[in-house]
mmCIF file of N, CA and C in Angstrom:
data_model
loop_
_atom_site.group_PDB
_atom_site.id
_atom_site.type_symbol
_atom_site.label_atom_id
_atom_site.label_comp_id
_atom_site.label_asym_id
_atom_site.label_seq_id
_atom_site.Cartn_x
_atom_site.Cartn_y
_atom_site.Cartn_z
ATOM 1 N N UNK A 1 87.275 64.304 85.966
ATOM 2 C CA UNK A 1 87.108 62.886 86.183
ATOM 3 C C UNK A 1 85.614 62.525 86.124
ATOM 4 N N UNK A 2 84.810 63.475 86.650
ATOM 5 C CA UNK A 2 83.574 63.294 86.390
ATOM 6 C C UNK A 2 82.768 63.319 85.560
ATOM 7 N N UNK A 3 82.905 64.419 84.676
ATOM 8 C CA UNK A 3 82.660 64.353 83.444
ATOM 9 C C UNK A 3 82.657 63.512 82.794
ATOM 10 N N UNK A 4 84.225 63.113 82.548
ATOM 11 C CA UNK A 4 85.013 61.723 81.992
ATOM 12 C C UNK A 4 83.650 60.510 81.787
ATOM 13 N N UNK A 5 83.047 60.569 83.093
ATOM 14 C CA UNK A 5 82.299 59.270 83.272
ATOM 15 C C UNK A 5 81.135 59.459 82.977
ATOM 16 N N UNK A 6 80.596 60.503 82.873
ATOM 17 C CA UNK A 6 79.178 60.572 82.690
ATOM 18 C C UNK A 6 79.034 60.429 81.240
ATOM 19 N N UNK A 7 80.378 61.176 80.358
ATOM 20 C CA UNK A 7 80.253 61.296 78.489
ATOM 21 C C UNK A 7 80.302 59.974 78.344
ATOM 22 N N UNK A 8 81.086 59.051 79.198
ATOM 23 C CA UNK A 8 81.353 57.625 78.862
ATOM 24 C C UNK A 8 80.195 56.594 78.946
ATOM 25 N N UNK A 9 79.218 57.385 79.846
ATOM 26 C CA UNK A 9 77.473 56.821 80.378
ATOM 27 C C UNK A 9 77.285 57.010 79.078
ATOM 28 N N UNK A 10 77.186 58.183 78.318
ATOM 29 C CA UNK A 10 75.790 57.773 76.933
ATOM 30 C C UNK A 10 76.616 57.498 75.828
ATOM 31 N N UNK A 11 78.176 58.172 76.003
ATOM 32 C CA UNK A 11 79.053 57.544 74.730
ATOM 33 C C UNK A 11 80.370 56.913 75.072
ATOM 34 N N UNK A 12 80.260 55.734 75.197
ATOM 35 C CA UNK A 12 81.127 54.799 75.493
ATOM 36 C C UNK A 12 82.192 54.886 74.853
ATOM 37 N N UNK A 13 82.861 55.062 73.615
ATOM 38 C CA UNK A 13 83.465 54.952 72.499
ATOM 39 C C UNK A 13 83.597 56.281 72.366
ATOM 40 N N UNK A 14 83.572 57.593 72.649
ATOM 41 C CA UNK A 14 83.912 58.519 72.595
ATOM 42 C C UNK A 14 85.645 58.736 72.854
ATOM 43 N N UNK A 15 85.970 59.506 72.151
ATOM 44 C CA UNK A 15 88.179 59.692 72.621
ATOM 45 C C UNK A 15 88.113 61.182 73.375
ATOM 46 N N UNK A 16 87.831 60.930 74.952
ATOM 47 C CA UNK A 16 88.009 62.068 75.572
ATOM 48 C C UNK A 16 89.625 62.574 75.621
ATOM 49 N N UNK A 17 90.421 62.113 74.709
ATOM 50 C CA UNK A 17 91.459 62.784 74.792
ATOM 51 C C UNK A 17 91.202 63.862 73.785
ATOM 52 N N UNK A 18 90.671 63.805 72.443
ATOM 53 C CA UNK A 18 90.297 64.850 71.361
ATOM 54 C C UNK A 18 89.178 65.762 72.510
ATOM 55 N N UNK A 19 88.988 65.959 73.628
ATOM 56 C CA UNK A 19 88.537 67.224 73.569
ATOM 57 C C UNK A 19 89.032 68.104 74.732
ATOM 58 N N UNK A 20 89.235 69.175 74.376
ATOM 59 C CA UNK A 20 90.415 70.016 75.310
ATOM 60 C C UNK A 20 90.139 70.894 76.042
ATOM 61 N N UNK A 21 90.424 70.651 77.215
ATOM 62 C CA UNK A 21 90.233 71.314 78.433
ATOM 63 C C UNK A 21 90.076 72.614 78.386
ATOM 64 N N UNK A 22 88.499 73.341 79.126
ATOM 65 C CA UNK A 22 88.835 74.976 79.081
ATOM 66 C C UNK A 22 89.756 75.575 80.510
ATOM 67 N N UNK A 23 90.422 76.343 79.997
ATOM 68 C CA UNK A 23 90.483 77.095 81.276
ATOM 69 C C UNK A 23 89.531 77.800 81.953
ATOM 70 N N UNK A 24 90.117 77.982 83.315
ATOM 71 C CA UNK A 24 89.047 78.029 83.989
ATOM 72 C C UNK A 24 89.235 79.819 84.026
ATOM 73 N N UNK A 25 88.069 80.297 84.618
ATOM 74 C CA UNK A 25 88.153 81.841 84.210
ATOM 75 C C UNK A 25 88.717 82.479 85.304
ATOM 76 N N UNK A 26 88.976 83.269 85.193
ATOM 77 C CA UNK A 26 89.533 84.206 86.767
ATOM 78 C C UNK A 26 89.177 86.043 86.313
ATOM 79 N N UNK A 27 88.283 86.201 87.456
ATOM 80 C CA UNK A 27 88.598 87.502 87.734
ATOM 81 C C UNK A 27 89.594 88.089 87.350
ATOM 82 N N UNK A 28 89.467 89.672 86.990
ATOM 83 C CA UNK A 28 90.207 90.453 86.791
ATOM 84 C C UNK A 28 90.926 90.997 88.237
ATOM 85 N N UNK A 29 89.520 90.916 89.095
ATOM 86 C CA UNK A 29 89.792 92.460 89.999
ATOM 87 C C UNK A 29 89.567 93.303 89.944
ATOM 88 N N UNK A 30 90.367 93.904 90.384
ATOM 89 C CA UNK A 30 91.127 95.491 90.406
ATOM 90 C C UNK A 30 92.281 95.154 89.704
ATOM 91 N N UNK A 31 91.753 95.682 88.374
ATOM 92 C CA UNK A 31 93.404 96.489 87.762
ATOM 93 C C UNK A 31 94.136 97.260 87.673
ATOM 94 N N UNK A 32 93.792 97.907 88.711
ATOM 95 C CA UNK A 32 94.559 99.288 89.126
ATOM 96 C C UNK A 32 94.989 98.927 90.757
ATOM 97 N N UNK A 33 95.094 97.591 91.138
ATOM 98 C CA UNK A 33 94.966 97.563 92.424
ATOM 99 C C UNK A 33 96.532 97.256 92.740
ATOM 100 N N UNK A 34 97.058 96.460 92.003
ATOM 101 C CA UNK A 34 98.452 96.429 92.132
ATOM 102 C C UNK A 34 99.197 97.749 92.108
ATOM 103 N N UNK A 35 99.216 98.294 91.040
ATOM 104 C CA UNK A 35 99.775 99.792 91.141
ATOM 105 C C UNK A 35 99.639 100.957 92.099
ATOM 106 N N UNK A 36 98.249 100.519 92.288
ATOM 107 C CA UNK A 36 98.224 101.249 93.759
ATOM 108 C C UNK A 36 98.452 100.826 95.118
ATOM 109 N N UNK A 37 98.959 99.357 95.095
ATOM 110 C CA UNK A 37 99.367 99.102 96.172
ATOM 111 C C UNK A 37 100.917 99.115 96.286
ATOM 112 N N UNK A 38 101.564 98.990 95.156
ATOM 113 C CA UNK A 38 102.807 99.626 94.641
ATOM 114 C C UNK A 38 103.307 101.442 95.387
ATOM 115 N N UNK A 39 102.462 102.299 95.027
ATOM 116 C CA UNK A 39 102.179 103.207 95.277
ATOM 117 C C UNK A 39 102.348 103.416 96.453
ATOM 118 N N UNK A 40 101.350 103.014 97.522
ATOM 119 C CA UNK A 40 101.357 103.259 99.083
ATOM 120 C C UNK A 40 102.576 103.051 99.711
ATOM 121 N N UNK A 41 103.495 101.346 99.067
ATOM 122 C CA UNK A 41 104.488 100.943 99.670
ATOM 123 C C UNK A 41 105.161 102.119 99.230
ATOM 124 N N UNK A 42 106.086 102.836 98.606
ATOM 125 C CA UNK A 42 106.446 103.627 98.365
ATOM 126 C C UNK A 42 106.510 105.020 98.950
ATOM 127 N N UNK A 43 105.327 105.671 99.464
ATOM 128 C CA UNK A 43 104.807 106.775 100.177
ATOM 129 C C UNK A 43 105.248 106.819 101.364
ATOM 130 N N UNK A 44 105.281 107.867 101.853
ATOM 131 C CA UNK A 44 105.691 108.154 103.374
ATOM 132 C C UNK A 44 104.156 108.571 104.031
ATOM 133 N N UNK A 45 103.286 108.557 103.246
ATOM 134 C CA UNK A 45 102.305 109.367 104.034
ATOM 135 C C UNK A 45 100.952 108.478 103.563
ATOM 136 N N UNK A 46 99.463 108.673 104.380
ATOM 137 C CA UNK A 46 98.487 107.887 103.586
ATOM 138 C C UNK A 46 97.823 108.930 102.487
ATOM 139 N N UNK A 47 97.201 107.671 101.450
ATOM 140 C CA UNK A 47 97.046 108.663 100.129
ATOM 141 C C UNK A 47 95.370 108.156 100.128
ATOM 142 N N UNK A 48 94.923 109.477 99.345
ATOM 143 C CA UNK A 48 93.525 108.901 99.287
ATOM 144 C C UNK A 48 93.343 108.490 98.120
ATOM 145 N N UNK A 49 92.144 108.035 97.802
ATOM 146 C CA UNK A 49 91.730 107.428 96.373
ATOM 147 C C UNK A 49 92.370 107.913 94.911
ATOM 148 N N UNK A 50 91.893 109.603 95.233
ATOM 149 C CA UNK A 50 92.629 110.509 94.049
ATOM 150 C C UNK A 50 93.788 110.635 93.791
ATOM 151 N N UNK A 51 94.521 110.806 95.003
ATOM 152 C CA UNK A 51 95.767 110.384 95.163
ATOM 153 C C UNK A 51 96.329 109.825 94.562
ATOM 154 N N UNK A 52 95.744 108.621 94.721
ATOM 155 C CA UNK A 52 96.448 106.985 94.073
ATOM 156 C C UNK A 52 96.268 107.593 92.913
ATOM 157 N N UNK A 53 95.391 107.452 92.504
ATOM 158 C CA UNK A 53 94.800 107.652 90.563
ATOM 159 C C UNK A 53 95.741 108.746 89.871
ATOM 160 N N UNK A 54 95.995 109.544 90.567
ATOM 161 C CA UNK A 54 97.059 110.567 89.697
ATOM 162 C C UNK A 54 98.309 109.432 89.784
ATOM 163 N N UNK A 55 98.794 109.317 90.913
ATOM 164 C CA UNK A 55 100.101 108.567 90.754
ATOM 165 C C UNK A 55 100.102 107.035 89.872
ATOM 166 N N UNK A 56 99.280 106.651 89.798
ATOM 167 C CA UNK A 56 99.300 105.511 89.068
ATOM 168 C C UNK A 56 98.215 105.938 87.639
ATOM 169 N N UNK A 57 98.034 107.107 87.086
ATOM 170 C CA UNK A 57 97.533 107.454 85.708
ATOM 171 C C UNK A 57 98.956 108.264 85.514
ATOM 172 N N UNK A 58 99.782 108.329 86.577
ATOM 173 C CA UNK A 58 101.113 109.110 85.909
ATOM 174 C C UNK A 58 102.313 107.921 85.577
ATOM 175 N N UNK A 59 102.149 106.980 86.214
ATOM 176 C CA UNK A 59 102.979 105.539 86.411
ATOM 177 C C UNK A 59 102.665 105.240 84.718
ATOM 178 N N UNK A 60 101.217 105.240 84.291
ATOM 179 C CA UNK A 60 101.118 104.547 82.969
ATOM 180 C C UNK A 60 100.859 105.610 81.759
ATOM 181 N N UNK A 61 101.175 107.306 82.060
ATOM 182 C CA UNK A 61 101.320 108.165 81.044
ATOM 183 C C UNK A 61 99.897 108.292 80.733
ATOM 184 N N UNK A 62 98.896 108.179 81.333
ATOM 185 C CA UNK A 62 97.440 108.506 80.947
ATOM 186 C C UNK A 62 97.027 110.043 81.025
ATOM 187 N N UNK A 63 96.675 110.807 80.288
ATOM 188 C CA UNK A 63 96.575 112.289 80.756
ATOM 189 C C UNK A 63 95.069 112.323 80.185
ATOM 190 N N UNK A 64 93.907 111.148 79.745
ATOM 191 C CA UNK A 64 92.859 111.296 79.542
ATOM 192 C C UNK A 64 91.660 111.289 80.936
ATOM 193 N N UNK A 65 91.032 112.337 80.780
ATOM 194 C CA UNK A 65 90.010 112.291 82.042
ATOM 195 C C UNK A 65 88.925 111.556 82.230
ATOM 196 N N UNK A 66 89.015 110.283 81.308
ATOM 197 C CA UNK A 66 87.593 109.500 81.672
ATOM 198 C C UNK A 66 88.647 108.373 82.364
ATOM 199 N N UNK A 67 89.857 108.084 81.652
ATOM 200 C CA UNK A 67 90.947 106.971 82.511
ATOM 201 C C UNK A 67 91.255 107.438 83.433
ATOM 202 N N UNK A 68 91.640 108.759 83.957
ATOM 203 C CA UNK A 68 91.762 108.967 85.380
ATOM 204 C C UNK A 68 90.417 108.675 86.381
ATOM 205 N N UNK A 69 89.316 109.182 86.076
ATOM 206 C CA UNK A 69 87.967 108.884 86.649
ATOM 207 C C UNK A 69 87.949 107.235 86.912
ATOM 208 N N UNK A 70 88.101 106.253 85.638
ATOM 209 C CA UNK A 70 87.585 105.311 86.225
ATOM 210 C C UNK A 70 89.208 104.745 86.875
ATOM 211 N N UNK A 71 90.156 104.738 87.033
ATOM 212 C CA UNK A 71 90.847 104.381 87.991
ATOM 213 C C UNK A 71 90.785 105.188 89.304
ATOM 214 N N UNK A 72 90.278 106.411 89.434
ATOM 215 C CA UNK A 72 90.158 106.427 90.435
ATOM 216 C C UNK A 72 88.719 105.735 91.452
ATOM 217 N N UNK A 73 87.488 106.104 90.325
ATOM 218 C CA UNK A 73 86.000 104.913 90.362
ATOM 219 C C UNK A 73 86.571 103.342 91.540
ATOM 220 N N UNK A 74 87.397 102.771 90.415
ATOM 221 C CA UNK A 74 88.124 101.456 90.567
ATOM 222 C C UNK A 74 88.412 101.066 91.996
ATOM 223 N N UNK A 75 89.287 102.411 92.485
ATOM 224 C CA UNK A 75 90.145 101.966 93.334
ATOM 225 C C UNK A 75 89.307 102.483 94.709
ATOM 226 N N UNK A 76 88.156 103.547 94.726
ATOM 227 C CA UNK A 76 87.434 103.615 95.638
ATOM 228 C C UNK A 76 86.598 102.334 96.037
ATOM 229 N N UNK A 77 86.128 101.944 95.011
ATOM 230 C CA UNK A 77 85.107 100.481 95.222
ATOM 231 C C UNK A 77 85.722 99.542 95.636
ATOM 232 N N UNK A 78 87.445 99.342 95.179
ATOM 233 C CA UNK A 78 88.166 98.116 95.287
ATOM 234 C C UNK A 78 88.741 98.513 97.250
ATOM 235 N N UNK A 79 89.444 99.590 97.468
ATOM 236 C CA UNK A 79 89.936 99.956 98.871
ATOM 237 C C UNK A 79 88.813 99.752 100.028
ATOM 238 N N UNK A 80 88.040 99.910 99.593
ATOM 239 C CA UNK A 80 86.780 99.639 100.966
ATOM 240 C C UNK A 80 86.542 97.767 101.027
ATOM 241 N N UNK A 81 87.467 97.129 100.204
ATOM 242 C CA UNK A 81 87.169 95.597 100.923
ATOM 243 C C UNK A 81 88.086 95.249 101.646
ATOM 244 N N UNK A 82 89.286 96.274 101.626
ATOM 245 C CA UNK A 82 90.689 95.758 102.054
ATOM 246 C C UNK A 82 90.416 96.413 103.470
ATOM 247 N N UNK A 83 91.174 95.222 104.640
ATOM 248 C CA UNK A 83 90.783 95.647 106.234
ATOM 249 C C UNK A 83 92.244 96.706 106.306
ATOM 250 N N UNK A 84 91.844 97.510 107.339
ATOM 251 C CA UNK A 84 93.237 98.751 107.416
ATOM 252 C C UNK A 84 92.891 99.995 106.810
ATOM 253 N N UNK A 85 91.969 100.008 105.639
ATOM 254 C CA UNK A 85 92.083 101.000 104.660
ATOM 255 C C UNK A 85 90.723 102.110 105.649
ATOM 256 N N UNK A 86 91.036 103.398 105.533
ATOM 257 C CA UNK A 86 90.526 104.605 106.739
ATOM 258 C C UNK A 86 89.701 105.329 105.101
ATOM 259 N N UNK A 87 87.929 105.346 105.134
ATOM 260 C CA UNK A 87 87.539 106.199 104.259
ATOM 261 C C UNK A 87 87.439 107.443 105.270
ATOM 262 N N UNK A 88 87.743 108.703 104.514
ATOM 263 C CA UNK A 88 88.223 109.949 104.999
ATOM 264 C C UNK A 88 86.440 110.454 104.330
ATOM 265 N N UNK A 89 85.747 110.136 103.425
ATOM 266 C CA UNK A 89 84.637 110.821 102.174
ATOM 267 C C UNK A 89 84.326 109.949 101.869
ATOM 268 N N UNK A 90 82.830 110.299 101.416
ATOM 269 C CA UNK A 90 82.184 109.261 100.864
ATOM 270 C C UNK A 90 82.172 109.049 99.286
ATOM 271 N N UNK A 91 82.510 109.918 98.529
ATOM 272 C CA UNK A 91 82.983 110.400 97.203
ATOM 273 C C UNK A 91 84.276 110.601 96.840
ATOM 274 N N UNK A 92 84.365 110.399 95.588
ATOM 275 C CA UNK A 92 86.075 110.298 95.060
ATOM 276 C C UNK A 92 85.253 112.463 94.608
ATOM 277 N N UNK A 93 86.086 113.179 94.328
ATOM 278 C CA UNK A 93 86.063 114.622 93.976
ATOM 279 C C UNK A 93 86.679 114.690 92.733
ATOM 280 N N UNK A 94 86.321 115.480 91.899
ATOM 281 C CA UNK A 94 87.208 115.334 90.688
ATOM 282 C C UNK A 94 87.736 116.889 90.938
#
């Protein structure tokens, strides 16, 4: 709406209907964060970082070791914002 009025300040006669709205952007996240929260619900027990990353690089058939690394990378950086979550190490271990 604001916009609207300011293009209309220097161009009066402009057809703000010919110009089309961007979407707006959104974060990714964690893309590994769903699956691993998938994961936990599932578990009987708590899992650590590596943990997760095998079970969710086995969820999506990944058997490459730089995709296991950075989902497990991912999910260490992403689990330390979530309240509840217990770091056991300060390092993911390969």
């Amino acid at each position: 709406m604001h916009l609207a009025a300011v293009i209309r300040m220097f161009s009066p006669d402009e057809d703000l209907s010919a110009i089309k709205p961007k979407r707006p952007y959104r974060g990714k996240g964690s893309k590994w964060m769903r699956d691993a929260l998938d994961v936990l619900r599932a578990a009987n027990e708590p899992k650590t970082a590596v943990e997760l990353a095998r079970a969710i690089a086995a969820l999506h058939g990944l058997t490459d070791r730089q995709a296991y690394k950075s989902i497990c990378c991912s999910l260490h950086l992403t689990l330390d914002d979530l309240s509840g979550v217990v770091r056991v190490s300060d390092s993911p271990t390969w």
